[in-house]
CSV table of C-alpha atoms in Angstrom, one decimal:
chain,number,residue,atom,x,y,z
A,1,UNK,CA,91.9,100.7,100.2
A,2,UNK,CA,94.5,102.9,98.1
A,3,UNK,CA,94.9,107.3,99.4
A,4,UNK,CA,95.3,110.0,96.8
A,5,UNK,CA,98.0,113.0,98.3
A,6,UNK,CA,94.8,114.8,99.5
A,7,UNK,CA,94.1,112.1,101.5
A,8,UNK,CA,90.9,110.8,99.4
A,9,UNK,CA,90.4,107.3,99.9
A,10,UNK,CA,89.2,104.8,97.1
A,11,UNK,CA,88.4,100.9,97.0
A,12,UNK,CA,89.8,98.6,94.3
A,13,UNK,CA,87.4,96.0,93.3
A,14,UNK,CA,88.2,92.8,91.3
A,15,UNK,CA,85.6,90.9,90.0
A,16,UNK,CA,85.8,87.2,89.8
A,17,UNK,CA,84.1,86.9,86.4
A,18,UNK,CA,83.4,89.0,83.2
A,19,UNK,CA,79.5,88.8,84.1
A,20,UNK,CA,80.3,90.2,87.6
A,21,UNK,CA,82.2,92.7,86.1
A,22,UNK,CA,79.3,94.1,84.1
A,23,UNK,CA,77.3,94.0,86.7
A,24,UNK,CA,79.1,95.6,89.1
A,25,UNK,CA,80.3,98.3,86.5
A,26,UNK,CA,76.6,98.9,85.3
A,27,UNK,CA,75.2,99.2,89.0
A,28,UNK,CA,77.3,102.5,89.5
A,29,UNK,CA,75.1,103.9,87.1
A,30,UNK,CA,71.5,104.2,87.4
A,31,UNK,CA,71.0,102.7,91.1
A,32,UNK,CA,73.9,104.1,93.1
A,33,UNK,CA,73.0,107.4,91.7
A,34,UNK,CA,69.2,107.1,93.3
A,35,UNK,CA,71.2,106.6,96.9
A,36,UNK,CA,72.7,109.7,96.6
A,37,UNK,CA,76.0,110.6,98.9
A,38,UNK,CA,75.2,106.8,100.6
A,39,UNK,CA,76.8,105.1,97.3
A,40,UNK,CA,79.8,105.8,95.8
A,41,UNK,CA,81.1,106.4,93.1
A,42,UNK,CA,82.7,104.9,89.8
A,43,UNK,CA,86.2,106.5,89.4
A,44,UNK,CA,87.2,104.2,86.8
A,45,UNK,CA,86.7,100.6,85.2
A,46,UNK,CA,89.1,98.3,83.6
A,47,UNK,CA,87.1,95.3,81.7
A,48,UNK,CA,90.5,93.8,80.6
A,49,UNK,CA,91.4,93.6,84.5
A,50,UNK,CA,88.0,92.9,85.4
A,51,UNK,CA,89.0,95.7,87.9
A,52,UNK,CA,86.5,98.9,89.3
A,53,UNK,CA,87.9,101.8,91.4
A,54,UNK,CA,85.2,103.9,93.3
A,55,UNK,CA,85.1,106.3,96.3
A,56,UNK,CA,85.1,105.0,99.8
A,57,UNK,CA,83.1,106.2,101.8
A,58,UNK,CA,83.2,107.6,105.7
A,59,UNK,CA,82.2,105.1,108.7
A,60,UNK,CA,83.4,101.5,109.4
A,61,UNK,CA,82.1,98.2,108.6
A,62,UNK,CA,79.8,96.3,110.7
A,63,UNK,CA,80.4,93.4,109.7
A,64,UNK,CA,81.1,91.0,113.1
A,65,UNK,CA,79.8,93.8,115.2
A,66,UNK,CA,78.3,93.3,118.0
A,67,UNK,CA,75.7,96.6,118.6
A,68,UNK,CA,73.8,97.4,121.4
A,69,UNK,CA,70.3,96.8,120.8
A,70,UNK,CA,69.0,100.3,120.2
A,71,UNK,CA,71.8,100.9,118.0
A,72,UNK,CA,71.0,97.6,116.2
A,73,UNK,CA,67.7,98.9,115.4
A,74,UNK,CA,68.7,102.6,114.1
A,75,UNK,CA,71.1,100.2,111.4
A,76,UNK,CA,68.2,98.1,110.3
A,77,UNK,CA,66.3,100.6,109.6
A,78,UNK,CA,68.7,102.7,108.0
A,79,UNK,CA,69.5,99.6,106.1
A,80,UNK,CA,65.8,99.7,105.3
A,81,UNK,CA,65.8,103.0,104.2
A,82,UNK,CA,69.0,102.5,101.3
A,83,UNK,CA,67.0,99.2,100.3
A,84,UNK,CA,64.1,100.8,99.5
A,85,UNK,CA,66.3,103.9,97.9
A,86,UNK,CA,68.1,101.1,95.8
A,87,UNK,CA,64.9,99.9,94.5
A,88,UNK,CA,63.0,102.3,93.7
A,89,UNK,CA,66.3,103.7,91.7
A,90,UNK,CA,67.0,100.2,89.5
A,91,UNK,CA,65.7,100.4,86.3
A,92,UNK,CA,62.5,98.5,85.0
A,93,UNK,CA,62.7,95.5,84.3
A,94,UNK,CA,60.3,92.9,82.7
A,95,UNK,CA,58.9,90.6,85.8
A,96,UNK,CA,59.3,87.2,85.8
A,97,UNK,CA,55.4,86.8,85.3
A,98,UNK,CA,54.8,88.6,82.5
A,99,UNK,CA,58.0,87.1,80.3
A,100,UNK,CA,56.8,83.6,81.1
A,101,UNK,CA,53.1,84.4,79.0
């Protein structure tokens, strides 16, 4: 995590591939912009470094957590709630059905 002066925090990404990069890069268009304030944001992309920069956002990560179980619950289904955001966000794509005819 790298702080501006003002104290606005921002993640560094690298991806480990130029197809990972793309990917990555592309997502912080369309999708994280249907999750609203829950994404962040692209700051800036460097496809020579394979490199992204984006805002962080506020909270900690769960990852390893151990929650009690109510609180458990409210994070699934918030969880829930940004999957469904996420999806109904990306854009349309051909399904797997309908390019194998």
């Amino acid at each position: 995590m790298v702080r501006r002066s003002d104290n606005t925090r921002f993640h560094l990404k690298t991806a480990p591939s130029p197809g990972a990069f793309t990917r990555e890069r592309t997502a912080y268009r369309p999708w994280t912009h249907a999750l609203g304030w829950h994404a962040p944001s692209l700051v800036a992309a460097d496809a020579s470094l394979q490199t992204i920069v984006v805002t962080a956002l506020p909270g900690r990560s769960l990852h390893g957590a151990t929650l009690p179980p109510a609180t458990e619950v409210r994070v699934h289904r918030g969880l829930g709630e940004l999957t469904a955001a996420f999806h109904h966000g990306a854009p349309r794509t051909r399904s797997l059905a309908s390019s194998s005819a």
